[in-house]
């Protein structure tokens, strides 16, 4: 029971007791006064009747005696009048057993009164001639008491109601700061450190509010401090100090994660700047720095993907990792990049004619980290033996693997429209052999021959031709039609987040269906269009649909979004989990320490063996996902 209700009950009980006490005191006083008045009236009526009857007793005139009795009884309100004549042995009696008008029977039964009886003999000379008896009617008292009680209840009841309403309003006003303190405590429990409440005027409550507000400020600053420390650590470990792009270790980790993920089909582009030492010595560090900067910008804009990772492999070698590409070579894009880099000489950026060598290769299904890097290095060596400012794309794709854009669109539309989607799931577990927290859903498509196509082969086409909404709608339909089990986490596209059809479908889910779906948002999506993601998450919160972020720690954005968006969980990027090297583990530890202040669980991904899991568990992760424990 709330404090407000307890105080309200106490106030009303006190007022009610006061009302009952006042009415009871008045009732008792009035009752005693009315009984005394009835007794006096009865005695007076007895004297008056005796005097009226006395002249008719010697000799006895029965007719006049009876008429006098009738006149006296009819003119007053008594229960009984009786005259007993001794001389003629005759009794005259009148009695009124009727209840008083306007008085409820329950009131009469609740307050019975003892009879008030008065009697006296009538003498003629020295002889008693008659006996007169009068009994007062208690209805007189009951009628007066009922009227008094009704008036008291009306007056004091109105005062009670007014006092109760005023007291209720006053109590609500007085405990408003307590309600605000309770709301702030709930905000702390929900890890919402932005909540503040105004200072009340009550001294004791004012001090409590000051302490609570200061506590919120301390917690907020503590989280912000951890987030800054994590960002500093991430920049130090993942970013090259001179250029701000990824370090070699970070890019290699991302490359390993890309190779190991069957859903991705990526590519690697290597750029070697020529005669770096000569440029620095002959033209100065500023010229070299400007050339390096322009080369990085050219790489970042060459392939039109917001998810590409640019890293520095050595002092004069840069690499570009493209996470997903269609099953086609990127020779045209590579040649466009070559032309842009060649123009640096005409633009005055490059101080000499020999500027670069450029090589690109698709990451194949049977590739390893070493094979991809070796193939890229061999391509650069081949070009170096030929000349300078050259570019080459490795022509090593399997025959028949290429499709035109129209062929891809036709194939994907047919699979989506007919529901020929093959869904696979991978569970998230808190311990080996335990129950799955939820299952992440992966979409698989089969080509014309029935072979499975990795997501990396068709996802760029999905985004390019705006098929994301149709695909997400189809996946959601299949998930809801599947047997009920652990919640299913769906990765949806940015286009679905802003599409009214998809949002409307989510809004139509019933309570049971809402509990079966978890929406997973990529940190890259937040980086691309933060406003759209935040508005979509507001919709999810209004529908009570849980959501989480994946690929955390790989995009270069800070974790400040966690405090505002309050996800149900975070999944660490595969590049930080796969190698489990010291630098990556430090970052995972920093992520766990930071978001655990908000009670947000952190899950590791691509966990494949016990040794890797044990290393990751030392960082403080709350669960893991991977082939080590298939769900």
XYZ file of C-alpha atoms in Angstrom:
631
model
C 0.000 0.000 0.000
C 1.297 3.433 -0.911
C 2.174 6.048 1.693
C -0.522 8.308 0.253
C -3.208 5.692 0.867
C -1.920 4.990 4.372
C -2.012 8.684 5.278
C -5.410 9.011 3.649
C -6.798 6.091 5.651
C -5.308 7.558 8.838
C -6.877 10.958 8.118
C -10.278 9.538 7.248
C -10.247 7.208 10.261
C -9.406 10.112 12.560
C -12.146 12.265 11.095
C -14.628 9.416 11.254
C -13.825 8.706 14.909
C -14.226 12.409 15.649
C -17.551 12.467 13.848
C -18.806 9.393 15.705
C -17.607 10.795 19.047
C -19.333 14.151 18.485
C -22.580 12.523 17.413
C -22.432 10.055 20.310
C -21.881 12.794 22.907
C -24.690 14.887 21.479
C -26.924 11.825 21.246
C -26.354 10.886 24.870
C -26.890 14.406 26.159
C -30.039 14.828 24.109
C -31.322 11.419 25.160
C -30.924 12.161 28.879
C -32.526 15.571 28.463
C -35.497 14.156 26.543
C -36.009 11.340 29.060
C -36.092 13.873 31.879
C -38.499 16.006 29.891
C -40.746 12.977 29.221
C -40.739 12.104 32.912
C -41.751 15.667 33.848
C -44.482 15.755 31.189
C -45.855 12.431 32.421
C -45.983 13.648 36.027
C -47.707 16.854 34.985
C -50.193 14.956 32.837
C -50.923 12.631 35.817
C -51.668 15.572 38.109
C -53.835 17.264 35.506
C -55.848 14.092 34.781
C -56.350 13.374 38.481
C -57.700 16.851 39.099
C -60.015 16.607 36.076
C -61.458 13.223 37.131
C -61.783 13.941 40.894
C -65.174 15.851 40.709
C -66.824 12.850 39.017
C -65.982 10.293 41.700
C -68.478 11.269 44.381
C -70.889 10.136 43.251
C -69.211 8.139 40.474
C -70.145 9.269 36.981
C -68.596 6.667 34.701
C -69.537 8.509 31.512
C -67.810 11.716 32.514
C -64.767 9.848 33.821
C -64.397 7.996 30.520
C -64.949 11.208 28.508
C -62.334 13.029 30.530
C -59.880 10.154 29.971
C -60.554 10.143 26.253
C -60.086 13.906 26.000
C -56.792 13.795 27.896
C -55.442 10.821 25.868
C -56.407 12.253 22.477
C -54.833 15.622 23.236
C -51.377 14.296 24.058
C -48.786 11.702 22.958
C -48.696 8.921 25.573
C -48.479 5.195 25.318
C -51.095 4.358 27.975
C -53.623 6.062 30.286
C -55.574 4.029 32.860
C -58.194 4.885 35.504
C -59.297 2.207 37.964
C -62.551 3.023 39.893
C -62.693 1.142 43.184
C -66.311 1.952 44.005
C -67.778 0.374 40.896
C -64.866 -1.983 40.238
C -64.386 -0.572 36.742
C -61.291 0.174 34.716
C -60.996 2.667 31.855
C -57.869 2.381 29.677
C -56.525 3.867 26.497
C -53.285 2.704 24.798
C -51.213 3.840 21.763
C -48.712 1.303 20.398
C -48.022 3.134 17.119
C -44.454 4.126 16.252
C -43.621 7.799 15.780
C -43.917 9.089 12.222
C -40.756 9.641 10.173
C -38.545 7.464 12.383
C -37.058 4.317 10.783
C -37.891 1.059 12.477
C -34.201 0.113 12.693
C -33.561 3.292 14.678
C -36.380 2.447 17.084
C -35.054 -1.095 17.494
C -31.501 0.187 17.937
C -32.349 2.661 20.664
C -35.050 1.230 22.991
C -35.881 3.274 26.101
C -37.257 2.062 29.458
C -40.935 2.928 30.084
C -41.683 6.124 32.010
C -44.681 5.323 34.242
C -46.382 7.607 36.770
C -49.370 6.681 38.968
C -51.261 8.293 41.819
C -54.443 7.520 43.850
C -57.462 9.847 43.883
C -59.218 10.250 47.242
C -62.614 11.490 48.265
C -62.360 12.497 51.861
C -60.267 9.892 53.607
C -61.071 7.150 51.130
C -59.140 6.171 47.954
C -61.699 6.204 45.174
C -59.502 5.596 42.092
C -55.982 4.947 40.780
C -54.682 6.942 37.785
C -51.721 5.559 35.768
C -49.953 7.226 32.804
C -47.098 5.732 30.782
C -45.090 8.117 28.564
C -44.547 7.147 24.931
C -40.817 6.561 24.073
C -41.627 7.587 20.509
C -41.422 11.166 21.672
C -37.779 10.674 22.613
C -37.013 8.607 19.514
C -38.556 11.170 17.201
C -36.599 14.023 18.736
C -33.379 12.015 18.760
C -33.827 11.005 15.133
C -34.240 14.622 14.070
C -31.247 15.704 16.142
C -29.102 12.846 14.851
C -30.088 13.500 11.242
C -29.182 17.162 11.562
C -25.895 16.348 13.287
C -24.971 13.854 10.602
C -25.888 16.311 7.884
C -23.806 19.117 9.373
C -20.836 17.099 10.610
C -20.958 14.806 7.578
C -20.592 17.820 5.308
C -17.712 19.060 7.434
C -16.169 15.568 7.362
C -16.417 15.384 3.580
C -14.942 18.867 3.174
C -12.128 18.070 5.610
C -11.463 14.722 3.919
C -11.248 16.301 0.460
C -9.066 19.143 1.661
C -6.879 16.729 3.645
C -6.534 14.412 0.638
C -5.436 17.304 -1.544
C -3.066 18.528 1.145
C -1.520 15.099 1.651
C -1.088 14.639 -2.094
C 0.627 18.020 -2.257
C 2.881 17.259 0.704
C 4.009 13.845 -0.513
C 4.542 14.920 -4.127
C 8.306 15.152 -3.481
C 8.195 11.579 -2.155
C 6.542 10.437 -5.376
C 9.224 12.263 -7.322
C 11.907 10.608 -5.187
C 10.301 7.232 -5.906
C 10.305 8.018 -9.631
C 13.957 8.984 -9.386
C 14.759 5.728 -7.572
C 13.055 3.827 -10.386
C 15.096 5.851 -12.872
C 18.290 4.821 -11.053
C 17.100 1.215 -11.158
C 16.512 1.608 -14.899
C 19.940 3.264 -15.220
C 18.451 6.547 -16.407
C 20.957 9.029 -14.989
C 19.450 12.103 -16.656
C 16.426 12.186 -14.341
C 16.312 15.192 -11.982
C 13.577 16.450 -9.640
C 12.921 19.987 -8.329
C 13.761 20.847 -4.736
C 10.725 20.746 -2.379
C 10.115 23.358 0.310
C 9.993 20.842 3.158
C 13.411 20.895 4.813
C 13.769 17.164 5.414
C 12.601 16.220 1.926
C 14.738 18.960 0.397
C 17.867 17.362 1.813
C 16.848 13.930 0.531
C 16.221 15.330 -2.945
C 19.595 17.083 -2.917
C 21.307 13.796 -2.060
C 19.384 11.905 -4.745
C 20.148 14.505 -7.414
C 23.814 14.484 -6.462
C 23.813 10.686 -6.620
C 22.345 10.805 -10.119
C 24.989 13.319 -11.143
C 27.776 11.157 -9.722
C 26.472 8.051 -11.508
C 26.116 9.963 -14.761
C 29.641 11.349 -14.485
C 30.927 7.904 -13.592
C 29.411 6.368 -16.726
C 30.649 9.262 -18.857
C 34.128 8.831 -17.381
C 34.132 5.113 -18.180
C 32.887 5.841 -21.684
C 35.674 8.406 -22.209
C 38.269 5.977 -20.915
C 36.931 3.286 -23.221
C 37.000 5.660 -26.187
C 40.559 6.657 -25.352
C 41.541 3.005 -25.152
C 39.754 2.186 -28.388
C 41.442 5.037 -30.234
C 44.811 3.997 -28.872
C 44.384 0.333 -29.794
C 42.367 0.567 -33.001
C 43.372 3.838 -34.640
C 46.639 4.783 -36.193
C 48.038 7.765 -34.332
C 49.144 9.646 -37.457
C 46.169 9.136 -39.768
C 43.227 8.165 -37.516
C 42.387 5.096 -39.610
C 42.466 1.514 -38.331
C 45.685 -0.041 -37.134
C 47.058 -3.128 -38.822
C 45.909 -5.336 -35.934
C 42.358 -3.999 -36.028
C 42.050 -4.399 -39.777
C 43.462 -7.934 -39.608
C 40.941 -8.796 -36.877
C 38.131 -7.511 -39.092
C 39.534 -9.485 -42.020
C 39.571 -12.694 -39.951
C 35.989 -12.109 -38.837
C 34.925 -11.515 -42.424
C 36.599 -14.704 -43.629
C 35.050 -16.778 -40.851
C 31.527 -15.473 -41.377
C 29.762 -17.604 -44.025
C 27.212 -14.828 -44.532
C 29.822 -12.376 -45.739
C 31.554 -12.234 -49.058
C 34.075 -9.424 -48.914
C 37.056 -8.005 -50.730
C 40.427 -6.479 -49.862
C 42.089 -3.571 -51.672
C 45.762 -2.762 -51.019
C 47.364 0.598 -51.811
C 51.154 1.007 -51.712
C 52.521 4.550 -51.824
C 55.882 4.642 -53.563
C 59.159 6.188 -52.395
C 57.757 7.438 -49.086
C 61.199 8.016 -47.552
C 62.343 10.019 -50.562
C 59.232 12.234 -50.439
C 59.732 12.997 -46.735
C 63.423 13.825 -47.157
C 63.202 15.729 -50.409
C 59.815 17.504 -50.101
C 59.167 17.534 -46.356
C 56.832 15.842 -43.959
C 53.951 18.192 -44.818
C 53.923 17.041 -48.430
C 53.991 13.400 -47.372
C 51.216 13.956 -44.833
C 48.995 15.653 -47.419
C 49.566 12.856 -49.925
C 48.739 10.265 -47.281
C 45.576 12.132 -46.322
C 44.338 12.426 -49.908
C 45.089 8.766 -50.560
C 42.995 7.737 -47.566
C 40.097 9.935 -48.683
C 40.266 8.405 -52.140
C 40.145 4.894 -50.696
C 37.222 5.683 -48.390
C 35.083 7.112 -51.172
C 35.943 4.706 -53.935
C 33.549 1.834 -53.221
C 30.520 3.652 -51.873
C 29.958 1.658 -48.679
C 29.618 3.093 -45.220
C 30.825 -0.173 -43.676
C 34.265 -0.310 -45.283
C 37.298 -0.384 -42.997
C 40.429 1.516 -44.002
C 43.610 0.550 -42.196
C 47.319 1.226 -42.253
C 49.233 -1.977 -42.845
C 52.671 -0.353 -42.740
C 54.249 3.053 -43.072
C 53.438 3.346 -46.787
C 50.765 0.669 -47.292
C 47.046 1.157 -46.824
C 44.288 -1.445 -47.014
C 40.562 -1.239 -47.581
C 38.300 -4.065 -46.344
C 34.895 -4.228 -48.033
C 32.677 -6.451 -45.819
C 30.176 -7.500 -48.491
C 30.242 -7.291 -52.276
C 28.190 -8.950 -55.018
C 29.730 -11.980 -56.719
C 31.451 -9.865 -59.324
C 34.873 -8.271 -59.598
C 35.275 -4.608 -58.799
C 37.632 -3.803 -61.653
C 35.647 -0.756 -62.733
C 35.701 0.764 -59.242
C 39.404 -0.054 -58.908
C 40.217 1.681 -62.197
C 38.208 4.734 -61.103
C 40.269 4.825 -57.905
C 43.461 4.517 -59.973
C 42.487 7.519 -62.060
C 41.698 9.568 -58.971
C 45.037 8.727 -57.380
C 46.857 9.488 -60.651
C 45.262 12.944 -60.685
C 47.008 13.804 -57.404
C 50.107 14.642 -59.448
C 48.228 17.121 -61.654
C 46.552 18.575 -58.548
C 49.875 19.329 -56.929
C 49.349 16.859 -54.091
C 51.879 14.264 -55.269
C 55.388 15.757 -55.751
C 56.497 13.099 -58.289
C 55.156 10.944 -61.094
C 55.582 7.604 -59.310
C 52.807 7.605 -56.710
C 51.221 4.216 -56.048
C 50.452 0.594 -56.807
C 46.903 -0.676 -56.355
C 45.639 -4.266 -56.069
C 42.257 -5.784 -55.200
C 41.053 -9.288 -54.562
C 37.805 -10.979 -53.613
C 37.819 -13.029 -50.404
C 36.980 -16.603 -51.365
C 35.187 -19.244 -49.327
C 38.370 -21.255 -48.687
C 40.570 -18.250 -47.959
C 42.537 -17.636 -44.780
C 43.985 -14.430 -43.466
C 47.408 -15.401 -44.723
C 46.173 -16.400 -48.194
C 44.338 -13.123 -48.734
C 47.279 -10.996 -47.609
C 49.728 -13.112 -49.601
C 47.617 -12.863 -52.738
C 47.387 -9.089 -52.347
C 51.123 -8.785 -51.759
C 51.868 -10.935 -54.829
C 49.636 -8.710 -56.939
C 51.531 -5.643 -55.771
C 54.829 -7.344 -56.519
C 53.662 -8.197 -60.037
C 52.646 -4.602 -60.629
C 55.944 -3.285 -59.216
C 57.831 -5.380 -61.755
C 55.751 -3.846 -64.543
C 55.670 -0.146 -63.719
C 54.097 2.469 -61.445
C 50.605 3.936 -60.905
C 49.040 0.646 -61.935
C 45.968 -1.210 -60.639
C 44.891 -4.819 -60.926
C 41.914 -6.826 -59.689
C 42.591 -10.552 -59.118
C 40.587 -12.517 -61.687
C 40.057 -15.592 -59.543
C 36.266 -15.880 -59.318
C 34.709 -19.276 -60.094
C 33.244 -19.548 -63.562
C 29.545 -18.873 -63.756
C 29.470 -17.049 -60.429
C 28.692 -13.652 -61.887
C 25.195 -12.249 -62.186
C 23.931 -9.021 -63.590
C 21.951 -6.659 -61.376
C 18.721 -7.561 -63.138
C 19.370 -11.278 -62.651
C 19.960 -10.725 -58.938
C 16.802 -8.663 -58.527
C 14.675 -11.211 -60.388
C 16.062 -14.081 -58.324
C 15.646 -12.266 -54.995
C 12.127 -11.050 -55.742
C 11.055 -14.573 -56.685
C 12.510 -16.035 -53.465
C 10.976 -13.344 -51.272
C 7.544 -13.355 -52.923
C 7.245 -17.141 -52.739
C 8.632 -17.327 -49.212
C 11.490 -19.594 -50.282
C 13.715 -18.391 -47.497
C 15.838 -20.781 -45.512
C 16.224 -19.555 -41.927
C 18.974 -20.725 -39.627
C 19.430 -19.717 -36.013
C 22.298 -19.419 -33.599
C 21.650 -19.216 -29.890
C 23.015 -16.858 -27.251
C 23.877 -18.691 -24.027
C 25.007 -17.673 -20.584
C 26.793 -21.001 -20.085
C 27.703 -24.061 -22.071
C 24.833 -26.489 -22.350
C 22.352 -24.020 -20.873
C 19.071 -22.714 -22.202
C 19.286 -20.156 -24.981
C 18.618 -16.544 -24.003
C 17.477 -15.940 -27.568
C 18.280 -17.134 -31.077
C 19.635 -14.874 -33.790
C 18.017 -15.542 -37.161
C 20.129 -15.788 -40.312
C 18.568 -15.678 -43.775
C 19.759 -18.152 -46.373
C 18.729 -18.184 -50.030
C 19.143 -21.047 -52.481
C 20.184 -20.439 -56.054
C 18.670 -22.124 -59.104
C 20.646 -25.314 -58.481
C 19.613 -25.498 -54.825
C 23.010 -24.415 -53.489
C 23.023 -22.082 -50.520
C 24.022 -18.491 -51.219
C 25.806 -16.601 -48.438
C 24.196 -13.369 -47.323
C 27.247 -11.458 -48.437
C 26.422 -12.380 -52.006
C 22.975 -10.837 -52.073
C 22.814 -8.252 -49.244
C 24.407 -5.488 -51.371
C 21.737 -6.129 -53.993
C 19.042 -6.023 -51.306
C 20.236 -2.580 -50.215
C 20.888 -1.273 -53.717
C 17.452 -2.179 -55.087
C 15.476 -1.416 -51.881
C 14.324 -4.964 -51.211
C 15.036 -4.805 -47.473
C 11.428 -4.190 -46.392
C 10.063 -7.107 -48.418
C 12.789 -9.416 -47.095
C 12.267 -8.364 -43.469
C 8.486 -8.774 -43.766
C 8.933 -12.263 -45.193
C 11.414 -13.261 -42.461
C 9.112 -11.933 -39.728
C 6.222 -13.943 -41.146
C 8.248 -17.164 -41.158
C 9.515 -16.568 -37.613
C 6.002 -16.044 -36.248
C 4.735 -19.158 -38.009
C 7.500 -21.334 -36.548
C 6.956 -23.387 -33.340
C 7.210 -21.310 -30.197
C 10.484 -21.374 -28.291
C 13.127 -18.909 -27.168
C 12.762 -15.360 -28.588
C 14.083 -14.838 -32.114
C 16.410 -11.886 -32.802
C 15.872 -10.337 -36.239
C 18.420 -8.135 -38.007
C 16.447 -5.611 -40.025
C 17.464 -3.072 -42.618
C 17.459 0.711 -42.303
C 14.760 0.910 -44.968
C 12.431 -1.209 -42.791
C 12.956 1.110 -39.823
C 11.453 3.980 -41.766
C 8.782 1.998 -43.597
C 5.194 2.349 -42.389
C 4.266 -1.135 -43.626
C 6.910 -2.829 -41.490
C 6.168 -0.653 -38.456
C 2.443 -1.334 -38.912
C 3.121 -5.073 -38.997
C 5.009 -4.825 -35.717
C 2.145 -2.807 -34.229
C -0.321 -5.564 -35.141
C 1.521 -8.238 -33.124
C -0.400 -9.647 -30.185
C 1.055 -10.068 -26.704
C 2.270 -13.607 -27.340
C 3.934 -12.635 -30.623
C 5.607 -9.601 -29.068
C 7.365 -11.881 -26.593
C 8.755 -14.026 -29.405
C 10.523 -11.248 -31.308
C 13.684 -9.306 -30.523
C 14.929 -6.634 -32.911
C 18.683 -6.411 -33.430
C 20.135 -3.116 -34.623
C 23.658 -2.825 -35.963
C 25.928 -0.152 -34.586
C 26.757 0.690 -38.216
C 23.098 1.569 -38.758
C 23.223 3.918 -35.796
C 26.323 5.529 -37.276
C 24.688 5.908 -40.697
C 21.353 7.393 -39.617
C 21.130 7.991 -35.896
C 17.906 9.981 -36.092
C 16.067 7.197 -37.932
C 17.344 4.500 -35.558
C 16.389 6.504 -32.464
C 12.870 7.193 -33.757
C 12.442 3.503 -34.609
C 13.596 2.504 -31.124
C 10.976 4.827 -29.637
C 8.368 2.849 -31.570
C 9.821 -0.431 -30.285
C 9.647 0.874 -26.710
C 6.019 1.920 -27.155
C 5.235 -1.608 -28.401
C 7.275 -3.234 -25.578
C 9.500 -5.011 -28.108
C 12.999 -5.735 -26.837
C 15.971 -4.681 -28.913
C 19.737 -4.910 -28.791
C 22.808 -3.637 -30.640
C 25.305 -5.858 -32.408
C 28.772 -5.278 -33.890
C 29.574 -3.028 -30.920
C 33.094 -1.644 -30.797
C 33.875 -1.810 -34.513
C 32.407 1.434 -35.803
C 34.350 4.037 -33.856
C 31.327 5.647 -32.184
C 31.177 6.096 -28.415
C 28.866 4.208 -26.087
C 27.008 7.319 -24.969
C 23.985 6.129 -26.959
C 23.445 3.311 -24.446
C 22.245 5.685 -21.715
C 19.609 7.264 -23.932
C 18.400 4.259 -25.914
C 18.640 1.625 -23.140
C 19.030 -1.546 -25.218
C 18.298 -4.959 -23.732
C 21.812 -6.163 -24.584
C 24.965 -5.469 -26.595
C 26.836 -7.892 -28.851
C 30.548 -7.277 -29.262
C 31.877 -7.078 -32.820
C 33.318 -10.356 -34.181
C 36.647 -8.663 -34.895
C 37.165 -8.124 -31.152
C 36.075 -11.617 -30.155
C 37.644 -13.891 -32.742
C 41.358 -13.358 -32.173
C 40.998 -12.807 -28.417
C 44.365 -11.024 -28.472
C 45.389 -8.817 -25.582
C 44.371 -5.547 -27.224
C 40.946 -6.848 -28.243
C 40.336 -8.317 -24.796
C 41.155 -4.947 -23.229
C 38.497 -3.313 -25.366
C 35.911 -5.995 -24.545
C 36.709 -5.521 -20.850
C 36.236 -1.780 -21.231
C 32.870 -2.281 -22.944
C 31.701 -4.633 -20.171
C 32.848 -2.321 -17.367
C 31.166 0.661 -18.986
C 27.748 -0.745 -19.817
C 27.488 -2.912 -16.701
C 27.003 0.368 -14.821
C 23.701 0.513 -16.722
C 22.875 -3.164 -16.012
C 23.051 -3.925 -19.740
C 24.356 -7.446 -20.516
C 27.194 -7.908 -22.998
C 27.411 -10.946 -25.276
C 30.460 -12.148 -27.176
C 30.140 -13.404 -30.758
C 31.881 -15.947 -33.035
C 32.965 -18.059 -30.057
C 34.273 -21.321 -31.488
C 36.321 -23.092 -28.823
C 36.760 -23.430 -25.086
C 40.054 -21.547 -24.913
C 38.556 -18.524 -26.690
C 35.510 -18.624 -24.428
C 37.593 -18.724 -21.253
C 39.571 -15.665 -22.356
C 36.408 -13.760 -23.157
C 34.736 -14.750 -19.889
C 37.583 -13.076 -18.019
C 36.520 -9.761 -19.552
C 33.121 -9.905 -17.821
C 30.835 -10.943 -20.687
C 27.356 -12.140 -19.705
C 26.871 -14.614 -22.549
C 28.235 -15.838 -25.839
C 27.169 -16.812 -29.317
C 28.952 -19.030 -31.765
C 29.497 -22.523 -33.105
C 30.885 -23.736 -29.766
C 27.336 -24.268 -28.522
C 24.929 -24.454 -31.411
C 21.365 -23.565 -30.473
